[in-house]
Each structure stands twice: as structure tokens, then as C-alpha cells.
PDB file of C-alpha atoms in Angstrom:
ATOM      1  CA  MET E   1      -0.089   0.039   0.050  1.00  0.00           C
ATOM      2  CA  LYS E   2       1.369   3.338  -1.034  1.00  0.00           C
ATOM      3  CA  ILE E   3       1.952   6.133   1.468  1.00  0.00           C
ATOM      4  CA  LYS E   4      -0.574   9.168   0.880  1.00  0.00           C
ATOM      5  CA  CYS E   5       1.394  12.440   0.812  1.00  0.00           C
ATOM      6  CA  LEU E   6       0.134  15.941   1.004  1.00  0.00           C
ATOM      7  CA  ILE E   7       2.629  19.007   0.286  1.00  0.00           C
ATOM      8  CA  VAL E   8       1.912  22.353   2.212  1.00  0.00           C
ATOM      9  CA  ASP E   9       4.169  25.271   0.997  1.00  0.00           C
ATOM     10  CA  ASP E  10       3.821  28.744  -0.221  1.00  0.00           C
ATOM     11  CA  GLU E  11       6.610  28.610  -2.750  1.00  0.00           C
ATOM     12  CA  ASP E  12       6.192  27.001  -6.217  1.00  0.00           C
ATOM     13  CA  LEU E  13       9.638  25.952  -6.399  1.00  0.00           C
ATOM     14  CA  ALA E  14       9.655  23.963  -3.199  1.00  0.00           C
ATOM     15  CA  ILE E  15       6.469  22.438  -4.016  1.00  0.00           C
ATOM     16  CA  ASP E  16       7.991  21.343  -7.383  1.00  0.00           C
ATOM     17  CA  VAL E  17      11.052  19.995  -5.754  1.00  0.00           C
ATOM     18  CA  ILE E  18       9.221  17.774  -3.147  1.00  0.00           C
ATOM     19  CA  GLU E  19       6.772  16.613  -5.815  1.00  0.00           C
ATOM     20  CA  GLU E  20       9.555  15.477  -8.168  1.00  0.00           C
ATOM     21  CA  TYR E  21      11.208  13.617  -5.240  1.00  0.00           C
ATOM     22  CA  ILE E  22       7.942  11.963  -4.174  1.00  0.00           C
ATOM     23  CA  ASN E  23       7.475  10.783  -7.843  1.00  0.00           C
ATOM     24  CA  ARG E  24      10.856   9.112  -7.777  1.00  0.00           C
ATOM     25  CA  ILE E  25      10.043   6.749  -4.931  1.00  0.00           C
ATOM     26  CA  ASP E  26       7.484   4.040  -5.905  1.00  0.00           C
ATOM     27  CA  TYR E  27       6.226   3.813  -2.351  1.00  0.00           C
ATOM     28  CA  LEU E  28       5.059   7.268  -2.205  1.00  0.00           C
ATOM     29  CA  GLN E  29       1.615   8.690  -3.682  1.00  0.00           C
ATOM     30  CA  LEU E  30       1.012  12.419  -3.926  1.00  0.00           C
ATOM     31  CA  GLU E  31      -2.634  13.116  -2.822  1.00  0.00           C
ATOM     32  CA  GLY E  32      -2.495  16.910  -2.944  1.00  0.00           C
ATOM     33  CA  LYS E  33      -0.538  20.236  -2.664  1.00  0.00           C
ATOM     34  CA  CYS E  34      -1.385  23.460  -1.329  1.00  0.00           C
ATOM     35  CA  LYS E  35       0.112  26.871  -0.813  1.00  0.00           C
ATOM     36  CA  SER E  36      -1.518  27.706   2.694  1.00  0.00           C
ATOM     37  CA  ALA E  37      -2.227  25.858   6.110  1.00  0.00           C
ATOM     38  CA  VAL E  38      -6.116  26.820   5.716  1.00  0.00           C
ATOM     39  CA  GLU E  39      -6.230  25.082   2.440  1.00  0.00           C
ATOM     40  CA  ALA E  40      -4.413  22.123   3.980  1.00  0.00           C
ATOM     41  CA  LEU E  41      -6.916  21.797   6.550  1.00  0.00           C
ATOM     42  CA  SER E  42      -9.755  21.375   4.079  1.00  0.00           C
ATOM     43  CA  ILE E  43      -7.777  18.559   2.383  1.00  0.00           C
ATOM     44  CA  LEU E  44      -6.771  16.812   5.709  1.00  0.00           C
ATOM     45  CA  ASN E  45     -10.577  16.613   6.706  1.00  0.00           C
ATOM     46  CA  SER E  46     -11.590  15.343   3.537  1.00  0.00           C
ATOM     47  CA  LYS E  47      -8.772  12.723   2.501  1.00  0.00           C
ATOM     48  CA  GLN E  48      -6.885  10.180   4.413  1.00  0.00           C
ATOM     49  CA  ILE E  49      -3.155  11.674   4.435  1.00  0.00           C
ATOM     50  CA  ASP E  50      -0.393   9.412   5.756  1.00  0.00           C
ATOM     51  CA  LEU E  51       2.779  11.796   5.570  1.00  0.00           C
ATOM     52  CA  LEU E  52       2.688  15.608   5.626  1.00  0.00           C
ATOM     53  CA  PHE E  53       5.330  17.652   4.083  1.00  0.00           C
ATOM     54  CA  LEU E  54       4.849  21.051   5.834  1.00  0.00           C
ATOM     55  CA  ASP E  55       6.655  24.434   5.618  1.00  0.00           C
ATOM     56  CA  ILE E  56       6.577  26.648   8.714  1.00  0.00           C
ATOM     57  CA  GLN E  57       6.700  30.221   7.610  1.00  0.00           C
ATOM     58  CA  MET E  58       3.432  30.825   5.460  1.00  0.00           C
ATOM     59  CA  PRO E  59       1.056  33.734   5.478  1.00  0.00           C
ATOM     60  CA  GLY E  60      -1.801  33.609   7.725  1.00  0.00           C
ATOM     61  CA  LEU E  61      -1.406  30.152   9.663  1.00  0.00           C
ATOM     62  CA  THR E  62       1.962  28.924  10.026  1.00  0.00           C
ATOM     63  CA  GLY E  63       2.867  25.190   9.585  1.00  0.00           C
ATOM     64  CA  ILE E  64       3.466  24.762  13.616  1.00  0.00           C
ATOM     65  CA  GLN E  65       0.100  26.536  14.258  1.00  0.00           C
ATOM     66  CA  LEU E  66      -1.595  23.929  11.838  1.00  0.00           C
ATOM     67  CA  LEU E  67      -0.039  20.935  13.519  1.00  0.00           C
ATOM     68  CA  ARG E  68      -1.023  22.318  16.946  1.00  0.00           C
ATOM     69  CA  ASN E  69      -4.641  22.589  15.642  1.00  0.00           C
ATOM     70  CA  LEU E  70      -4.842  19.038  14.239  1.00  0.00           C
ATOM     71  CA  SER E  71      -6.411  16.462  16.692  1.00  0.00           C
ATOM     72  CA  ASN E  72      -5.252  13.506  14.797  1.00  0.00           C
ATOM     73  CA  PRO E  73      -2.227  14.552  12.646  1.00  0.00           C
ATOM     74  CA  PRO E  74      -0.763  12.370  10.142  1.00  0.00           C
ATOM     75  CA  SER E  75       3.220  11.855  10.156  1.00  0.00           C
ATOM     76  CA  VAL E  76       4.771  15.252   9.534  1.00  0.00           C
ATOM     77  CA  ILE E  77       8.120  16.179   7.927  1.00  0.00           C
ATOM     78  CA  PHE E  78       8.750  19.920   8.231  1.00  0.00           C
ATOM     79  CA  THR E  79      10.484  21.648   4.951  1.00  0.00           C
ATOM     80  CA  THR E  80      11.805  24.998   5.836  1.00  0.00           C
ATOM     81  CA  ALA E  81      14.649  27.422   5.043  1.00  0.00           C
ATOM     82  CA  TYR E  82      14.945  28.176   8.841  1.00  0.00           C
ATOM     83  CA  SER E  83      16.781  26.231  11.382  1.00  0.00           C
ATOM     84  CA  GLU E  84      15.408  28.034  14.382  1.00  0.00           C
ATOM     85  CA  PHE E  85      12.267  26.190  14.713  1.00  0.00           C
ATOM     86  CA  ALA E  86      13.716  22.679  14.928  1.00  0.00           C
ATOM     87  CA  LEU E  87      13.424  22.214  18.532  1.00  0.00           C
ATOM     88  CA  GLU E  88       9.725  23.190  18.703  1.00  0.00           C
ATOM     89  CA  SER E  89       9.184  20.877  15.754  1.00  0.00           C
ATOM     90  CA  TYR E  90      10.431  18.023  17.738  1.00  0.00           C
ATOM     91  CA  GLU E  91       8.528  18.916  20.560  1.00  0.00           C
ATOM     92  CA  LEU E  92       5.564  18.528  18.412  1.00  0.00           C
ATOM     93  CA  GLU E  93       6.790  14.900  17.455  1.00  0.00           C
ATOM     94  CA  ALA E  94       7.465  15.760  13.904  1.00  0.00           C
ATOM     95  CA  LEU E  95       9.205  13.035  12.060  1.00  0.00           C
ATOM     96  CA  ASP E  96      11.940  15.081  10.545  1.00  0.00           C
ATOM     97  CA  TYR E  97      13.005  18.605   9.921  1.00  0.00           C
ATOM     98  CA  LEU E  98      14.507  19.320   6.417  1.00  0.00           C
ATOM     99  CA  ILE E  99      16.260  22.638   5.522  1.00  0.00           C
ATOM    100  CA  LYS E 100      16.079  24.021   2.056  1.00  0.00           C
ATOM    101  CA  PRO E 101      17.282  23.467  -0.455  1.00  0.00           C
ATOM    102  CA  ILE E 102      16.690  19.818   0.196  1.00  0.00           C
ATOM    103  CA  PRO E 103      19.149  17.174  -1.165  1.00  0.00           C
ATOM    104  CA  PHE E 104      17.452  14.078  -2.428  1.00  0.00           C
ATOM    105  CA  GLY E 105      19.534  11.770  -0.176  1.00  0.00           C
ATOM    106  CA  ARG E 106      18.524  13.779   2.831  1.00  0.00           C
ATOM    107  CA  PHE E 107      14.905  13.362   1.604  1.00  0.00           C
ATOM    108  CA  ILE E 108      15.197   9.687   1.426  1.00  0.00           C
ATOM    109  CA  LYS E 109      16.695   9.594   5.062  1.00  0.00           C
ATOM    110  CA  ALA E 110      13.460  11.110   6.115  1.00  0.00           C
ATOM    111  CA  ILE E 111      11.342   8.775   4.265  1.00  0.00           C
ATOM    112  CA  ASN E 112      13.256   5.964   5.851  1.00  0.00           C
ATOM    113  CA  ARG E 113      12.523   7.342   9.339  1.00  0.00           C
ATOM    114  CA  TYR E 114       8.705   6.972   8.370  1.00  0.00           C
ATOM    115  CA  PHE E 115       9.179   3.542   7.305  1.00  0.00           C
ATOM    116  CA  LYS E 116      11.126   2.509  10.387  1.00  0.00           C
ATOM    117  CA  ILE E 117       8.264   3.500  12.482  1.00  0.00           C
ATOM    118  CA  ASN E 118       5.338   2.400  10.251  1.00  0.00           C
ATOM    119  CA  GLN E 119       6.573  -0.104   7.794  1.00  0.00           C
ATOM    120  CA  PRO E 120       9.806  -1.590   9.094  1.00  0.00           C
ATOM    121  CA  GLN E 121       9.746  -4.236   6.284  1.00  0.00           C
ATOM    122  CA  PHE E 122      10.414  -1.290   3.770  1.00  0.00           C
ATOM    123  CA  GLN E 123      13.730   0.623   3.529  1.00  0.00           C
ATOM    124  CA  ILE E 124      15.085   2.819   0.370  1.00  0.00           C
ATOM    125  CA  PRO E 125      18.639   2.040  -0.573  1.00  0.00           C
ATOM    126  CA  GLU E 126      20.790   5.230   0.065  1.00  0.00           C
ATOM    127  CA  LYS E 127      23.065   5.065  -2.851  1.00  0.00           C
ATOM    128  CA  LYS E 128      25.806   7.649  -3.160  1.00  0.00           C
ATOM    129  CA  GLU E 129      24.360   9.161  -6.460  1.00  0.00           C
ATOM    130  CA  GLU E 130      21.139   9.635  -4.750  1.00  0.00           C
ATOM    131  CA  ILE E 131      22.747  11.156  -1.773  1.00  0.00           C
ATOM    132  CA  SER E 132      24.415  13.901  -3.833  1.00  0.00           C
ATOM    133  CA  SER E 133      22.972  17.415  -3.716  1.00  0.00           C
ATOM    134  CA  GLU E 134      19.937  18.112  -6.027  1.00  0.00           C
ATOM    135  CA  GLN E 135      20.499  21.592  -6.702  1.00  0.00           C
ATOM    136  CA  PRO E 136      17.229  23.682  -7.635  1.00  0.00           C
ATOM    137  CA  PHE E 137      17.293  25.513 -11.064  1.00  0.00           C
ATOM    138  CA  ILE E 138      15.177  27.405 -13.442  1.00  0.00           C
ATOM    139  CA  PHE E 139      15.318  27.684 -17.237  1.00  0.00           C
ATOM    140  CA  VAL E 140      15.405  31.248 -18.991  1.00  0.00           C
ATOM    141  CA  LYS E 141      15.401  32.039 -22.688  1.00  0.00           C
ATOM    142  CA  SER E 142      18.468  33.582 -23.782  1.00  0.00           C
ATOM    143  CA  GLU E 143      19.858  33.989 -27.388  1.00  0.00           C
ATOM    144  CA  LYS E 144      17.066  31.630 -28.551  1.00  0.00           C
ATOM    145  CA  ARG E 145      17.784  28.752 -26.272  1.00  0.00           C
ATOM    146  CA  MET E 146      16.259  27.787 -22.866  1.00  0.00           C
ATOM    147  CA  VAL E 147      19.326  28.084 -20.438  1.00  0.00           C
ATOM    148  CA  LYS E 148      19.531  26.010 -17.162  1.00  0.00           C
ATOM    149  CA  VAL E 149      20.328  28.347 -14.396  1.00  0.00           C
ATOM    150  CA  PHE E 150      21.116  26.794 -11.117  1.00  0.00           C
ATOM    151  CA  LEU E 151      19.690  28.954  -8.364  1.00  0.00           C
ATOM    152  CA  HIS E 152      22.753  28.692  -5.899  1.00  0.00           C
ATOM    153  CA  GLU E 153      25.113  30.095  -8.560  1.00  0.00           C
ATOM    154  CA  ILE E 154      23.155  33.343  -8.943  1.00  0.00           C
ATOM    155  CA  GLN E 155      24.843  36.343  -7.334  1.00  0.00           C
ATOM    156  CA  TYR E 156      22.316  39.067  -8.218  1.00  0.00           C
ATOM    157  CA  ILE E 157      19.689  39.996 -10.958  1.00  0.00           C
ATOM    158  CA  GLU E 158      19.345  43.233 -12.718  1.00  0.00           C
ATOM    159  CA  SER E 159      16.653  44.788 -14.591  1.00  0.00           C
ATOM    160  CA  LEU E 160      17.592  46.743 -18.029  1.00  0.00           C
ATOM    161  CA  ARG E 161      14.507  48.116 -19.440  1.00  0.00           C
ATOM    162  CA  ASN E 162      12.833  45.243 -21.406  1.00  0.00           C
ATOM    163  CA  TYR E 163      15.851  42.662 -20.430  1.00  0.00           C
ATOM    164  CA  VAL E 164      16.980  41.163 -17.458  1.00  0.00           C
ATOM    165  CA  SER E 165      20.528  40.285 -16.656  1.00  0.00           C
ATOM    166  CA  ILE E 166      21.344  37.177 -14.244  1.00  0.00           C
ATOM    167  CA  TYR E 167      25.135  37.471 -12.887  1.00  0.00           C
ATOM    168  CA  MET E 168      26.341  34.311 -11.895  1.00  0.00           C
ATOM    169  CA  GLU E 169      29.483  33.483  -9.561  1.00  0.00           C
ATOM    170  CA  ASN E 170      31.560  32.212 -12.332  1.00  0.00           C
ATOM    171  CA  GLY E 171      31.297  35.709 -13.986  1.00  0.00           C
ATOM    172  CA  GLN E 172      28.733  34.682 -16.613  1.00  0.00           C
ATOM    173  CA  GLU E 173      26.024  37.002 -17.365  1.00  0.00           C
ATOM    174  CA  ILE E 174      22.785  35.658 -18.772  1.00  0.00           C
ATOM    175  CA  VAL E 175      20.591  38.245 -20.568  1.00  0.00           C
ATOM    176  CA  THR E 176      16.879  37.312 -21.104  1.00  0.00           C
ATOM    177  CA  LEU E 177      14.011  39.166 -22.526  1.00  0.00           C
ATOM    178  CA  ASN E 178      11.678  39.128 -19.668  1.00  0.00           C
ATOM    179  CA  THR E 179      10.615  41.265 -16.588  1.00  0.00           C
ATOM    180  CA  ILE E 180      12.382  41.055 -12.941  1.00  0.00           C
ATOM    181  CA  SER E 181       8.837  40.625 -11.576  1.00  0.00           C
ATOM    182  CA  ASN E 182       8.458  37.406 -13.549  1.00  0.00           C
ATOM    183  CA  ILE E 183      11.727  36.301 -12.529  1.00  0.00           C
ATOM    184  CA  GLU E 184      11.138  37.068  -8.921  1.00  0.00           C
ATOM    185  CA  GLU E 185       7.949  35.073  -8.849  1.00  0.00           C
ATOM    186  CA  LYS E 186      10.033  31.769  -9.714  1.00  0.00           C
ATOM    187  CA  LEU E 187      12.489  32.324  -6.921  1.00  0.00           C
ATOM    188  CA  PRO E 188      12.230  31.209  -3.304  1.00  0.00           C
ATOM    189  CA  GLU E 189      11.723  34.114  -1.012  1.00  0.00           C
ATOM    190  CA  SER E 190      14.108  32.164   1.496  1.00  0.00           C
ATOM    191  CA  SER E 191      16.917  32.545  -0.693  1.00  0.00           C
ATOM    192  CA  PHE E 192      16.475  35.811  -2.854  1.00  0.00           C
ATOM    193  CA  LEU E 193      15.564  39.323  -1.696  1.00  0.00           C
ATOM    194  CA  ARG E 194      14.230  42.118  -3.937  1.00  0.00           C
ATOM    195  CA  ILE E 195      16.215  45.236  -2.854  1.00  0.00           C
ATOM    196  CA  HIS E 196      15.241  47.597  -5.594  1.00  0.00           C
ATOM    197  CA  ARG E 197      12.951  47.883  -8.402  1.00  0.00           C
ATOM    198  CA  SER E 198      15.824  46.845 -10.539  1.00  0.00           C
ATOM    199  CA  PHE E 199      17.554  44.396  -8.453  1.00  0.00           C
ATOM    200  CA  ILE E 200      17.092  41.050  -6.767  1.00  0.00           C
ATOM    201  CA  ALA E 201      19.994  39.716  -4.458  1.00  0.00           C
ATOM    202  CA  SER E 202      20.858  36.044  -3.488  1.00  0.00           C
ATOM    203  CA  ILE E 203      20.982  36.513   0.421  1.00  0.00           C
ATOM    204  CA  ASN E 204      23.726  33.865   0.695  1.00  0.00           C
ATOM    205  CA  LYS E 205      26.046  36.095  -1.625  1.00  0.00           C
ATOM    206  CA  ILE E 206      25.595  39.284   0.369  1.00  0.00           C
ATOM    207  CA  GLN E 207      29.153  40.172   1.689  1.00  0.00           C
ATOM    208  CA  SER E 208      28.144  43.175   3.695  1.00  0.00           C
ATOM    209  CA  TYR E 209      25.348  45.762   3.895  1.00  0.00           C
ATOM    210  CA  THR E 210      24.311  49.273   5.100  1.00  0.00           C
ATOM    211  CA  SER E 211      21.112  50.991   5.287  1.00  0.00           C
ATOM    212  CA  SER E 212      21.489  52.345   1.560  1.00  0.00           C
ATOM    213  CA  ASN E 213      23.367  49.312  -0.341  1.00  0.00           C
ATOM    214  CA  ILE E 214      24.558  45.718  -0.195  1.00  0.00           C
ATOM    215  CA  GLU E 215      27.780  44.394  -1.553  1.00  0.00           C
ATOM    216  CA  ILE E 216      27.965  41.229  -3.617  1.00  0.00           C
ATOM    217  CA  ALA E 217      31.054  40.266  -5.352  1.00  0.00           C
ATOM    218  CA  ASN E 218      32.695  43.419  -4.611  1.00  0.00           C
ATOM    219  CA  LYS E 219      29.871  45.395  -6.123  1.00  0.00           C
ATOM    220  CA  LEU E 220      27.791  47.795  -4.388  1.00  0.00           C
ATOM    221  CA  ILE E 221      24.131  47.615  -5.278  1.00  0.00           C
ATOM    222  CA  PRO E 222      21.468  50.229  -4.072  1.00  0.00           C
ATOM    223  CA  ILE E 223      18.740  49.513  -1.685  1.00  0.00           C
ATOM    224  CA  GLY E 224      15.526  51.305  -2.953  1.00  0.00           C
ATOM    225  CA  ARG E 225      13.824  53.559  -0.696  1.00  0.00           C
ATOM    226  CA  ASN E 226      10.526  51.658  -0.932  1.00  0.00           C
ATOM    227  CA  TYR E 227      12.255  48.460  -0.056  1.00  0.00           C
ATOM    228  CA  LYS E 228      14.721  49.455   2.776  1.00  0.00           C
ATOM    229  CA  SER E 229      12.482  48.707   5.559  1.00  0.00           C
ATOM    230  CA  MET E 230      11.768  45.070   4.477  1.00  0.00           C
ATOM    231  CA  VAL E 231      15.292  44.560   3.462  1.00  0.00           C
ATOM    232  CA  ILE E 232      16.910  45.585   6.557  1.00  0.00           C
ATOM    233  CA  SER E 233      14.330  43.591   8.631  1.00  0.00           C
ATOM    234  CA  VAL E 234      15.152  40.381   6.782  1.00  0.00           C
ATOM    235  CA  LEU E 235      19.059  41.058   6.942  1.00  0.00           C
ATOM    236  CA  GLU E 236      18.884  41.991  10.768  1.00  0.00           C
ATOM    237  CA  GLN E 237      17.355  38.696  11.451  1.00  0.00           C
ATOM    238  CA  LYS E 238      20.798  37.070  10.512  1.00  0.00           C
ATOM    239  CA  SER E 239      22.636  39.854  12.170  1.00  0.00           C
ATOM    240  CA  ILE E 240      24.328  40.021  15.747  1.00  0.00           C
ATOM    241  CA  LEU E 241      23.753  43.641  16.684  1.00  0.00           C
TER     242      LEU E 241
END
């Protein structure tokens, strides 16, 4: 009998990655995917769900609040970009706590924890090629080709009128006929930050910041006036003041 799974995450890219991982494992069956905890409640009340892949930071009701409100919850694997909720998740008896971006090998280990408790006769082999990191990516059209862009290699993105330039850590510049807002929709909020109407920055690539600019690859990028409050708030969460 297959394990019936539900994905709850407000990021399309995160949903796509977990869905792909589920589809790779014969023992798992995806029953639904939703972008809010409120929507998840409706599915949980109407379908049998064995395993819940649950994001924590979502608008409205958080993943932890959802779990606290379930009288008979399924097994839960938290999927999040934030490590600070790990202790609370284990107090709620979560099966596992996966930090994004989630390598496929780490995903398999979490599934094997489910099997160990519920179906000990099953275990998925953890082969070396499966444990290697599965890096999220997008495709963008550049020079009449669809070019694969690995998200962890992006330093920052700049809007240039009708074009967008994506600056990579290897020095490559990928130019695409698009809008920066369209690109932003495809990027995980946990890893990328809109800092200006013309710039998106990779949070992990920021070397330093002030109230007026950030530095990436020794380049100063301005923080827009309308974005300043939000940008500083996000960066201060990772700062020792």
C-alpha cells in the first residue's frame, strides 16, 4: 500500500522539488499540494493523508500552528529554510526537519524514518548518487535557447528596461527578454531578496550591507527607498547587533 502524501508550502519551487522527489519513490503517492495551511485543513478533513510535508513560515496560519490545531495529525516532515524552529518541531513529535534546499539523499533519510516507525519491512537504499545534492534550477530564454540556471550560482539579478541580466558566480552574465517581476516569482523567498525595483540579490551571496546598499562580489548595489524597511528587517534577522 502506498503512503499518501500532502505538500503544504507557499513557494512554487519548493512544491515542485518535493513533488519530483515523491514521484521518484514508488512507495509514495501524492494526494495533493497546497499553498496555505488553511487550504491544507480542508484537504486533511476530506482525505486520508499518511505523510505531510509542511512548510513553517506561511502567510496567515504557520505550519506549526496548523499542526497544533490537528487533533489526529498524520506523520509530519517539516520543510523550511529556517533552522530556529527545529526544537519546537521535535516537541510536536515531527518525524523530521529538512532545511531547504533539500538534497534528495536527505529526503530519502526522512522517508526511511517513516518506514522504520510505520512499515519497518521497507527501506530505500541510500546510494551515493542519490545522496548527492539536487540543486534547484530554473530555465530562462537567452539567445533563442532555454538555458538552465542553478539558483545557488546566482549572485544578483538586474533589470535593464525590457531585459533582465542574471549575474552568476562564475562571472557569466545571462541576458533574457523578460521582466524582473516574472523572474522574482520563480525564486524562493528564503534565498532571494528584492532590494530595489531593478535588483534582486541572493541572500547567501551578500558580503556586507548598510542602510543604503549591499555588497555582492565587491559590487555595491543600491537598496531602493521603498524596499529599505523590508530588506533591513530580513538582514537583521541574520545579524548580531
